[in-house]
CSV table of N, CA and C in Angstrom, one decimal:
chain,number,residue,atom,x,y,z
A,201,ALA,N,-17.8,-4.8,-13.9
A,201,ALA,CA,-18.7,-4.6,-12.8
A,201,ALA,C,-18.5,-3.2,-12.2
A,202,TYR,N,-19.6,-2.6,-11.9
A,202,TYR,CA,-19.6,-1.3,-11.3
A,202,TYR,C,-19.2,-1.3,-9.9
A,203,ALA,N,-18.4,-0.3,-9.5
A,203,ALA,CA,-18.0,-0.3,-8.1
A,203,ALA,C,-18.5,1.0,-7.5
A,204,PRO,N,-19.7,1.0,-6.8
A,204,PRO,CA,-20.2,2.2,-6.3
A,204,PRO,C,-19.4,2.9,-5.3
A,205,ILE,N,-18.5,2.2,-4.6
A,205,ILE,CA,-17.7,2.8,-3.6
A,205,ILE,C,-16.8,3.9,-4.2
A,206,LEU,N,-16.4,3.7,-5.5
A,206,LEU,CA,-15.5,4.7,-6.1
A,206,LEU,C,-16.2,6.0,-6.4
A,207,GLU,N,-17.5,6.0,-6.4
A,207,GLU,CA,-18.3,7.3,-6.6
A,207,GLU,C,-18.3,8.1,-5.3
A,208,ARG,N,-18.0,7.5,-4.2
A,208,ARG,CA,-18.2,8.2,-2.9
A,208,ARG,C,-16.8,8.5,-2.3
A,209,LEU,N,-15.8,8.5,-3.1
A,209,LEU,CA,-14.5,8.8,-2.5
A,209,LEU,C,-14.4,10.2,-2.0
A,210,SER,N,-14.0,10.4,-0.8
A,210,SER,CA,-13.8,11.7,-0.2
A,210,SER,C,-13.1,11.5,1.1
A,211,GLY,N,-13.0,12.5,1.9
A,211,GLY,CA,-12.4,12.3,3.2
A,211,GLY,C,-13.1,11.3,4.0
A,212,GLU,N,-14.3,11.0,3.7
A,212,GLU,CA,-15.1,10.0,4.5
A,212,GLU,C,-14.4,8.6,4.4
A,213,LEU,N,-14.0,8.2,3.2
A,213,LEU,CA,-13.3,6.9,3.1
A,213,LEU,C,-12.0,6.9,3.8
A,214,TRP,N,-11.2,7.9,3.6
A,214,TRP,CA,-9.8,7.9,4.2
A,214,TRP,C,-9.9,8.1,5.8
A,215,ASP,N,-10.9,8.8,6.2
A,215,ASP,CA,-11.1,9.0,7.7
A,215,ASP,C,-11.5,7.6,8.3
A,216,ALA,N,-12.3,6.9,7.6
A,216,ALA,CA,-12.8,5.5,8.1
A,216,ALA,C,-11.6,4.5,8.0
A,217,VAL,N,-10.8,4.6,7.0
A,217,VAL,CA,-9.7,3.7,6.9
A,217,VAL,C,-8.7,4.0,8.0
A,218,ALA,N,-8.4,5.3,8.2
A,218,ALA,CA,-7.4,5.7,9.2
A,218,ALA,C,-7.9,5.3,10.6
A,219,ALA,N,-9.1,5.4,10.9
A,219,ALA,CA,-9.7,5.0,12.2
A,219,ALA,C,-9.6,3.5,12.4
A,220,GLU,N,-9.9,2.8,11.4
A,220,GLU,CA,-9.8,1.3,11.5
A,220,GLU,C,-8.3,0.9,11.6
A,221,PHE,N,-7.5,1.5,10.9
A,221,PHE,CA,-6.0,1.1,10.9
A,221,PHE,C,-5.4,1.4,12.3
A,222,ALA,N,-5.8,2.6,12.9
A,222,ALA,CA,-5.3,3.0,14.2
A,222,ALA,C,-5.6,1.9,15.2
A,223,GLN,N,-6.7,1.2,15.1
A,223,GLN,CA,-7.1,0.2,16.0
A,223,GLN,C,-6.2,-1.1,15.9
A,224,LEU,N,-5.6,-1.3,14.7
A,224,LEU,CA,-4.9,-2.5,14.4
A,224,LEU,C,-3.4,-2.3,14.5
A,225,ASN,N,-2.8,-1.1,14.2
A,225,ASN,CA,-1.4,-1.0,14.1
A,225,ASN,C,-1.0,0.3,14.7
A,226,THR,N,-0.1,0.2,15.7
A,226,THR,CA,0.4,1.4,16.4
A,226,THR,C,1.8,1.7,16.0
A,227,ARG,N,2.4,0.8,15.1
A,227,ARG,CA,3.8,1.0,14.7
A,227,ARG,C,4.0,2.3,13.9
A,228,PHE,N,3.1,2.5,12.9
A,228,PHE,CA,3.1,3.6,12.1
A,228,PHE,C,1.8,4.3,12.0
A,229,PRO,N,1.7,5.6,12.3
A,229,PRO,CA,0.4,6.3,12.2
A,229,PRO,C,0.2,6.7,10.7
A,230,VAL,N,-1.1,6.8,10.4
A,230,VAL,CA,-1.5,7.3,9.1
A,230,VAL,C,-1.1,8.7,8.9
A,231,SER,N,-0.7,9.1,7.7
A,231,SER,CA,-0.4,10.5,7.5
A,231,SER,C,-1.6,11.4,7.6
A,232,THR,N,-1.4,12.7,8.0
A,232,THR,CA,-2.6,13.6,8.0
A,232,THR,C,-2.8,14.2,6.6
A,233,SER,N,-1.8,14.1,5.7
A,233,SER,CA,-2.0,14.6,4.4
A,233,SER,C,-2.4,13.5,3.5
A,234,ARG,N,-3.4,13.7,2.7
A,234,ARG,CA,-4.0,12.7,1.8
A,234,ARG,C,-4.5,13.3,0.6
A,235,GLY,N,-4.7,12.5,-0.5
A,235,GLY,CA,-5.2,13.0,-1.7
A,235,GLY,C,-6.6,12.3,-1.9
A,236,ALA,N,-7.2,12.7,-3.0
A,236,ALA,CA,-8.6,12.1,-3.3
A,236,ALA,C,-8.4,10.6,-3.5
A,237,TRP,N,-7.3,10.2,-4.1
A,237,TRP,CA,-7.2,8.8,-4.5
A,237,TRP,C,-6.2,8.0,-3.7
A,238,PHE,N,-5.6,8.6,-2.6
A,238,PHE,CA,-4.6,7.9,-1.9
A,238,PHE,C,-4.6,8.3,-0.4
A,239,LEU,N,-4.0,7.5,0.4
A,239,LEU,CA,-3.8,7.8,1.8
A,239,LEU,C,-2.5,7.0,2.2
A,240,GLN,N,-1.5,7.8,2.7
A,240,GLN,CA,-0.2,7.2,3.0
A,240,GLN,C,0.0,6.9,4.5
A,241,VAL,N,0.9,5.9,4.7
A,241,VAL,CA,1.4,5.5,6.0
A,241,VAL,C,2.9,5.8,5.9
A,242,PRO,N,3.4,6.9,6.4
A,242,PRO,CA,4.8,7.2,6.4
A,242,PRO,C,5.6,6.3,7.3
A,243,ILE,N,6.8,5.9,6.9
A,243,ILE,CA,7.6,5.0,7.8
A,243,ILE,C,8.9,5.6,8.2
A,244,GLY,N,9.0,6.9,8.1
A,244,GLY,CA,10.2,7.6,8.5
A,244,GLY,C,11.3,7.7,7.6
A,245,HIS,N,11.1,7.3,6.3
A,245,HIS,CA,12.1,7.4,5.3
A,245,HIS,C,11.6,8.1,4.1
A,246,ASN,N,12.4,9.0,3.6
A,246,ASN,CA,12.0,9.8,2.5
A,246,ASN,C,11.7,9.0,1.2
A,247,ARG,N,10.5,9.2,0.7
A,247,ARG,CA,10.1,8.6,-0.6
A,247,ARG,C,9.9,7.1,-0.6
A,248,VAL,N,9.7,6.5,0.6
A,248,VAL,CA,9.3,5.1,0.7
A,248,VAL,C,8.2,5.2,1.7
A,249,HIS,N,7.1,4.6,1.4
A,249,HIS,CA,5.9,4.6,2.3
A,249,HIS,C,4.9,3.5,1.9
A,250,TYR,N,4.1,3.2,2.9
A,250,TYR,CA,2.9,2.3,2.6
A,250,TYR,C,1.8,3.3,2.2
A,251,GLU,N,0.9,2.7,1.4
A,251,GLU,CA,-0.2,3.5,0.9
A,251,GLU,C,-1.4,2.7,0.4
A,252,TRP,N,-2.6,3.3,0.7
A,252,TRP,CA,-3.8,2.8,0.0
A,252,TRP,C,-4.0,3.7,-1.2
A,253,LEU,N,-4.2,3.1,-2.3
A,253,LEU,CA,-4.3,3.8,-3.6
A,253,LEU,C,-5.4,3.3,-4.4
A,254,ILE,N,-6.4,4.1,-4.7
A,254,ILE,CA,-7.5,3.7,-5.6
A,254,ILE,C,-7.1,3.7,-7.0
A,255,GLN,N,-7.3,2.6,-7.7
A,255,GLN,CA,-7.1,2.5,-9.1
A,255,GLN,C,-8.4,2.5,-9.8
A,256,LYS,N,-8.9,3.7,-10.0
A,256,LYS,CA,-10.3,3.9,-10.5
A,256,LYS,C,-10.6,3.1,-11.8
A,257,THR,N,-9.7,3.1,-12.7
A,257,THR,CA,-10.0,2.5,-14.0
A,257,THR,C,-10.0,0.9,-13.8
A,258,LYS,N,-9.3,0.5,-12.8
A,258,LYS,CA,-9.3,-1.0,-12.6
A,258,LYS,C,-10.3,-1.4,-11.5
A,259,ARG,N,-11.0,-0.4,-10.9
A,259,ARG,CA,-12.0,-0.6,-9.9
A,259,ARG,C,-11.4,-1.4,-8.7
A,260,SER,N,-10.3,-1.0,-8.3
A,260,SER,CA,-9.6,-1.7,-7.2
A,260,SER,C,-8.9,-0.7,-6.3
A,261,MET,N,-8.5,-1.2,-5.1
A,261,MET,CA,-7.7,-0.4,-4.2
A,261,MET,C,-6.4,-1.2,-4.0
A,262,HIS,N,-5.3,-0.6,-4.3
A,262,HIS,CA,-4.0,-1.2,-4.0
A,262,HIS,C,-3.6,-0.9,-2.5
A,263,VAL,N,-3.3,-1.9,-1.8
A,263,VAL,CA,-2.8,-1.8,-0.4
A,263,VAL,C,-1.3,-2.1,-0.6
A,264,ALA,N,-0.5,-1.0,-0.6
A,264,ALA,CA,0.8,-1.1,-1.2
A,264,ALA,C,1.9,-0.5,-0.3
A,265,VAL,N,3.1,-0.9,-0.7
A,265,VAL,CA,4.3,-0.2,-0.3
A,265,VAL,C,4.9,0.3,-1.6
A,266,HIS,N,5.3,1.6,-1.6
A,266,HIS,CA,5.8,2.3,-2.8
A,266,HIS,C,7.2,2.8,-2.5
A,267,TRP,N,8.0,2.6,-3.5
A,267,TRP,CA,9.4,3.2,-3.5
A,267,TRP,C,9.4,4.3,-4.6
A,268,GLU,N,9.6,5.5,-4.2
A,268,GLU,CA,9.6,6.6,-5.1
A,268,GLU,C,10.8,7.4,-5.0
A,269,LEU,N,12.0,6.7,-4.8
A,269,LEU,CA,13.2,7.4,-4.8
A,269,LEU,C,13.6,7.9,-6.3
A,270,HIS,N,14.4,8.9,-6.4
A,270,HIS,CA,14.9,9.4,-7.7
A,270,HIS,C,15.7,8.4,-8.4
A,271,ASP,N,16.3,7.4,-7.7
A,271,ASP,CA,17.2,6.4,-8.2
A,271,ASP,C,16.5,5.1,-8.5
A,272,ARG,N,16.2,4.9,-9.8
A,272,ARG,CA,15.5,3.7,-10.2
A,272,ARG,C,16.1,2.4,-9.7
A,273,GLU,N,17.4,2.4,-9.7
A,273,GLU,CA,18.1,1.1,-9.3
A,273,GLU,C,17.9,0.9,-7.8
A,274,ALA,N,17.9,2.0,-7.0
A,274,ALA,CA,17.7,1.8,-5.6
A,274,ALA,C,16.3,1.3,-5.3
A,275,ASN,N,15.3,1.8,-6.1
A,275,ASN,CA,13.9,1.4,-5.9
A,275,ASN,C,13.8,-0.1,-6.2
A,276,PHE,N,14.4,-0.5,-7.3
A,276,PHE,CA,14.3,-1.9,-7.7
A,276,PHE,C,15.1,-2.8,-6.8
A,277,ALA,N,16.2,-2.3,-6.2
A,277,ALA,CA,17.0,-3.1,-5.3
A,277,ALA,C,16.2,-3.4,-4.0
A,278,MET,N,15.4,-2.4,-3.6
A,278,MET,CA,14.6,-2.7,-2.4
A,278,MET,C,13.4,-3.6,-2.7
A,279,LEU,N,12.9,-3.5,-4.0
A,279,LEU,CA,11.8,-4.4,-4.4
A,279,LEU,C,12.2,-5.8,-4.5
A,280,GLU,N,13.4,-6.1,-4.9
A,280,GLU,CA,13.9,-7.4,-5.2
A,280,GLU,C,13.6,-8.4,-4.1
A,281,PRO,N,14.0,-8.1,-2.8
A,281,PRO,CA,13.7,-9.1,-1.8
A,281,PRO,C,12.2,-9.4,-1.5
A,282,ILE,N,11.4,-8.4,-1.8
A,282,ILE,CA,10.0,-8.5,-1.7
A,282,ILE,C,9.5,-9.5,-2.8
A,283,GLN,N,9.9,-9.2,-4.0
A,283,GLN,CA,9.6,-10.1,-5.1
A,283,GLN,C,10.0,-11.6,-4.8
A,284,ALA,N,11.2,-11.7,-4.3
A,284,ALA,CA,11.7,-13.1,-4.0
A,284,ALA,C,10.8,-13.8,-3.0
A,285,ARG,N,10.1,-13.0,-2.1
A,285,ARG,CA,9.3,-13.7,-1.1
A,285,ARG,C,7.8,-13.4,-1.3
A,286,ALA,N,7.4,-13.1,-2.6
A,286,ALA,CA,6.0,-12.8,-2.9
A,286,ALA,C,5.0,-13.9,-2.5
A,287,ALA,N,5.4,-15.1,-2.8
A,287,ALA,CA,4.5,-16.2,-2.4
A,287,ALA,C,4.2,-16.2,-0.9
A,288,GLU,N,5.3,-16.1,-0.2
A,288,GLU,CA,5.2,-16.1,1.3
A,288,GLU,C,4.4,-14.9,1.8
A,289,ILE,N,4.6,-13.7,1.2
A,289,ILE,CA,3.9,-12.5,1.6
A,289,ILE,C,2.4,-12.6,1.3
A,290,GLY,N,2.1,-13.2,0.2
A,290,GLY,CA,0.7,-13.3,-0.2
A,290,GLY,C,-0.1,-14.5,0.4
A,291,ARG,N,0.6,-15.4,1.0
A,291,ARG,CA,0.0,-16.7,1.5
A,291,ARG,C,-1.1,-16.4,2.4
A,292,GLY,N,-2.3,-17.0,2.2
A,292,GLY,CA,-3.4,-17.0,3.0
A,292,GLY,C,-4.2,-15.7,2.9
A,293,VAL,N,-3.8,-14.8,2.0
A,293,VAL,CA,-4.6,-13.6,1.8
A,293,VAL,C,-5.4,-13.8,0.5
A,294,GLU,N,-6.6,-13.5,0.5
A,294,GLU,CA,-7.5,-13.8,-0.6
A,294,GLU,C,-7.4,-12.8,-1.8
A,295,TYR,N,-6.5,-11.9,-1.7
A,295,TYR,CA,-6.3,-10.9,-2.8
A,295,TYR,C,-5.0,-11.2,-3.5
A,296,GLU,N,-5.0,-10.8,-4.8
A,296,GLU,CA,-3.8,-11.0,-5.6
A,296,GLU,C,-2.7,-10.1,-5.0
A,297,PHE,N,-1.4,-10.6,-5.0
A,297,PHE,CA,-0.3,-9.8,-4.6
A,297,PHE,C,0.6,-9.6,-5.8
A,298,ILE,N,0.9,-8.3,-6.1
A,298,ILE,CA,1.7,-7.9,-7.2
A,298,ILE,C,3.0,-7.2,-6.7
A,299,ALA,N,4.1,-7.4,-7.4
A,299,ALA,CA,5.3,-6.7,-7.0
A,299,ALA,C,6.1,-6.4,-8.3
A,300,GLY,N,6.4,-5.2,-8.6
A,300,GLY,CA,7.1,-4.8,-9.8
A,300,GLY,C,7.2,-3.3,-10.0
A,301,PRO,N,7.7,-3.0,-11.2
A,301,PRO,CA,7.8,-1.5,-11.5
A,301,PRO,C,6.5,-0.8,-11.4
A,302,TRP,N,6.6,0.4,-11.1
A,302,TRP,CA,5.4,1.3,-11.0
A,302,TRP,C,5.8,2.6,-11.7
A,303,GLY,N,5.4,2.6,-13.0
A,303,GLY,CA,5.8,3.7,-13.8
A,303,GLY,C,7.2,3.4,-14.3
A,304,LYS,N,7.9,4.5,-14.7
A,304,LYS,CA,9.2,4.3,-15.3
A,304,LYS,C,10.4,4.1,-14.3
A,305,HIS,N,10.3,4.8,-13.2
A,305,HIS,CA,11.4,4.8,-12.2
A,305,HIS,C,11.0,4.2,-10.8
A,306,HIS,N,9.8,4.1,-10.5
A,306,HIS,CA,9.4,3.7,-9.2
A,306,HIS,C,9.0,2.2,-9.1
A,307,ALA,N,8.8,1.7,-7.9
A,307,ALA,CA,8.4,0.3,-7.7
A,307,ALA,C,7.3,0.3,-6.7
A,308,ARG,N,6.5,-0.9,-6.7
A,308,ARG,CA,5.5,-1.1,-5.8
A,308,ARG,C,5.2,-2.5,-5.6
A,309,ALA,N,4.8,-2.9,-4.4
A,309,ALA,CA,4.3,-4.2,-4.0
A,309,ALA,C,2.9,-4.0,-3.4
A,310,ALA,N,1.9,-4.7,-3.8
A,310,ALA,CA,0.6,-4.4,-3.3
A,310,ALA,C,-0.4,-5.6,-3.4
A,311,PHE,N,-1.3,-5.6,-2.4
A,311,PHE,CA,-2.4,-6.5,-2.6
A,311,PHE,C,-3.5,-5.7,-3.3
A,312,VAL,N,-4.2,-6.4,-4.3
A,312,VAL,CA,-5.2,-5.7,-5.1
A,312,VAL,C,-6.5,-6.1,-4.6
A,313,VAL,N,-7.2,-5.1,-4.0
A,313,VAL,CA,-8.6,-5.4,-3.4
A,313,VAL,C,-9.6,-4.9,-4.3
A,314,PRO,N,-10.5,-5.7,-4.9
A,314,PRO,CA,-11.5,-5.3,-5.8
A,314,PRO,C,-12.6,-4.5,-5.1
A,315,CYS,N,-12.8,-3.3,-5.6
A,315,CYS,CA,-13.8,-2.4,-4.9
A,315,CYS,C,-15.2,-2.9,-5.1
A,316,GLU,N,-15.5,-3.6,-6.2
A,316,GLU,CA,-16.9,-4.0,-6.4
A,316,GLU,C,-17.4,-5.0,-5.4
A,317,ASP,N,-16.4,-5.5,-4.6
A,317,ASP,CA,-16.8,-6.5,-3.5
A,317,ASP,C,-17.4,-5.8,-2.3
A,318,PHE,N,-17.4,-4.4,-2.3
A,318,PHE,CA,-17.8,-3.7,-1.1
A,318,PHE,C,-18.8,-2.6,-1.5
A,319,GLY,N,-19.9,-2.5,-0.8
A,319,GLY,CA,-21.0,-1.6,-1.1
A,319,GLY,C,-20.9,-0.3,-0.4
A,320,SER,N,-20.1,-0.2,0.7
A,320,SER,CA,-20.0,1.0,1.5
A,320,SER,C,-18.7,1.2,2.1
A,321,VAL,N,-18.4,2.5,2.5
A,321,VAL,CA,-17.2,2.8,3.2
A,321,VAL,C,-17.1,2.0,4.4
A,322,GLY,N,-18.2,1.7,5.1
A,322,GLY,CA,-18.1,0.9,6.3
A,322,GLY,C,-17.7,-0.5,6.1
A,323,ASP,N,-17.9,-1.0,4.8
A,323,ASP,CA,-17.5,-2.4,4.5
A,323,ASP,C,-16.0,-2.4,4.1
A,324,ILE,N,-15.6,-1.5,3.3
A,324,ILE,CA,-14.2,-1.6,2.8
A,324,ILE,C,-13.2,-1.1,3.8
A,325,ALA,N,-13.5,-0.1,4.6
A,325,ALA,CA,-12.5,0.5,5.5
A,325,ALA,C,-11.8,-0.6,6.4
A,326,PRO,N,-12.6,-1.4,7.1
A,326,PRO,CA,-12.0,-2.4,8.0
A,326,PRO,C,-11.1,-3.4,7.2
A,327,GLU,N,-11.6,-3.8,6.0
A,327,GLU,CA,-10.8,-4.7,5.2
A,327,GLU,C,-9.5,-4.1,4.7
A,328,ALA,N,-9.6,-2.8,4.2
A,328,ALA,CA,-8.4,-2.1,3.8
A,328,ALA,C,-7.4,-2.0,4.9
A,329,ALA,N,-7.8,-1.7,6.1
A,329,ALA,CA,-7.0,-1.6,7.3
A,329,ALA,C,-6.3,-3.0,7.6
A,330,ARG,N,-7.2,-4.0,7.6
A,330,ARG,CA,-6.7,-5.4,7.9
A,330,ARG,C,-5.6,-5.8,6.9
A,331,VAL,N,-5.8,-5.6,5.6
A,331,VAL,CA,-4.8,-6.0,4.6
A,331,VAL,C,-3.6,-5.2,4.8
A,332,MET,N,-3.7,-3.9,5.1
A,332,MET,CA,-2.4,-3.1,5.3
A,332,MET,C,-1.6,-3.6,6.5
A,333,ASP,N,-2.3,-4.0,7.5
A,333,ASP,CA,-1.7,-4.5,8.7
A,333,ASP,C,-0.9,-5.8,8.3
A,334,ILE,N,-1.5,-6.6,7.5
A,334,ILE,CA,-0.8,-7.8,7.1
A,334,ILE,C,0.4,-7.5,6.2
A,335,LEU,N,0.2,-6.5,5.3
A,335,LEU,CA,1.3,-6.1,4.4
A,335,LEU,C,2.5,-5.6,5.2
A,336,ILE,N,2.2,-4.8,6.2
A,336,ILE,CA,3.3,-4.2,7.0
A,336,ILE,C,4.0,-5.3,7.8
A,337,ASP,N,3.2,-6.2,8.4
A,337,ASP,CA,3.8,-7.3,9.2
A,337,ASP,C,4.7,-8.2,8.4
A,338,ARG,N,4.3,-8.4,7.2
A,338,ARG,CA,5.1,-9.3,6.3
A,338,ARG,C,6.2,-8.6,5.5
A,339,THR,N,6.2,-7.3,5.3
A,339,THR,CA,7.2,-6.7,4.6
A,339,THR,C,8.2,-5.8,5.4
A,340,TRP,N,7.7,-5.3,6.5
A,340,TRP,CA,8.6,-4.4,7.3
A,340,TRP,C,9.9,-5.1,7.7
A,341,PRO,N,9.8,-6.3,8.2
A,341,PRO,CA,11.1,-7.0,8.6
A,341,PRO,C,12.1,-7.1,7.4
A,342,ILE,N,11.6,-7.1,6.2
A,342,ILE,CA,12.5,-7.2,5.0
A,342,ILE,C,13.0,-5.8,4.7
A,343,LEU,N,12.1,-4.8,4.8
A,343,LEU,CA,12.4,-3.4,4.4
A,343,LEU,C,13.3,-2.7,5.4
A,344,GLU,N,13.0,-2.9,6.6
A,344,GLU,CA,13.7,-2.1,7.7
A,344,GLU,C,15.2,-2.1,7.5
A,345,PRO,N,15.8,-3.3,7.4
A,345,PRO,CA,17.3,-3.3,7.2
A,345,PRO,C,17.8,-2.6,6.0
A,346,LEU,N,17.0,-2.7,4.9
A,346,LEU,CA,17.4,-2.0,3.7
A,346,LEU,C,17.4,-0.4,3.9
A,347,LEU,N,16.3,0.0,4.6
A,347,LEU,CA,16.2,1.4,4.8
A,347,LEU,C,17.2,2.0,5.8
A,348,THR,N,17.6,1.1,6.8
A,348,THR,CA,18.5,1.5,7.8
A,348,THR,C,19.9,1.8,7.2
A,349,LYS,N,20.2,1.1,6.1
A,349,LYS,CA,21.5,1.3,5.4
A,349,LYS,C,21.5,2.7,4.7
A,350,GLY,N,20.4,3.4,4.7
A,350,GLY,CA,20.4,4.7,4.1
A,350,GLY,C,19.8,4.8,2.7
A,351,THR,N,19.5,3.6,2.2
A,351,THR,CA,18.9,3.6,0.8
A,351,THR,C,17.6,4.4,0.7
A,352,GLY,N,16.8,4.3,1.7
A,352,GLY,CA,15.5,5.0,1.7
A,352,GLY,C,15.5,6.5,1.9
A,353,ASN,N,16.7,7.0,2.2
A,353,ASN,CA,16.7,8.5,2.5
A,353,ASN,C,17.3,9.2,1.3
A,354,ALA,N,17.6,8.5,0.2
A,354,ALA,CA,18.2,9.2,-1.0
A,354,ALA,C,17.2,10.2,-1.6
């Protein structure tokens, strides 16, 4: 299925997502730096962040937490408690929840939002913000103690 929203990626999408998210979540502000395919929500720890990431070939948006530490074992150690509670984290959310390796050394946990379900930036932005708010609410209590130990600052 064709996903027209992917053809209109620009600052417009990320500006709309950031504005919608700001209305829902005041715990973490959206980053002012962004790429064509991603927008991050920094959480105050080096190389660990929440992120909206367009997967163009899969025609989807990952609403995710990413671990991008240089230490593969540390990434997977922080992923493990998320994987263990994947059913609980995904409960009641209409999108697939995935948790596992991301590339060779990194890890990610994400809701996979199909872009073809949305015809405009105005349609997908509030949904992307809502799903991120859910992801943070359900994963931050698990992540915060792990990051406080210093693991996320490596």
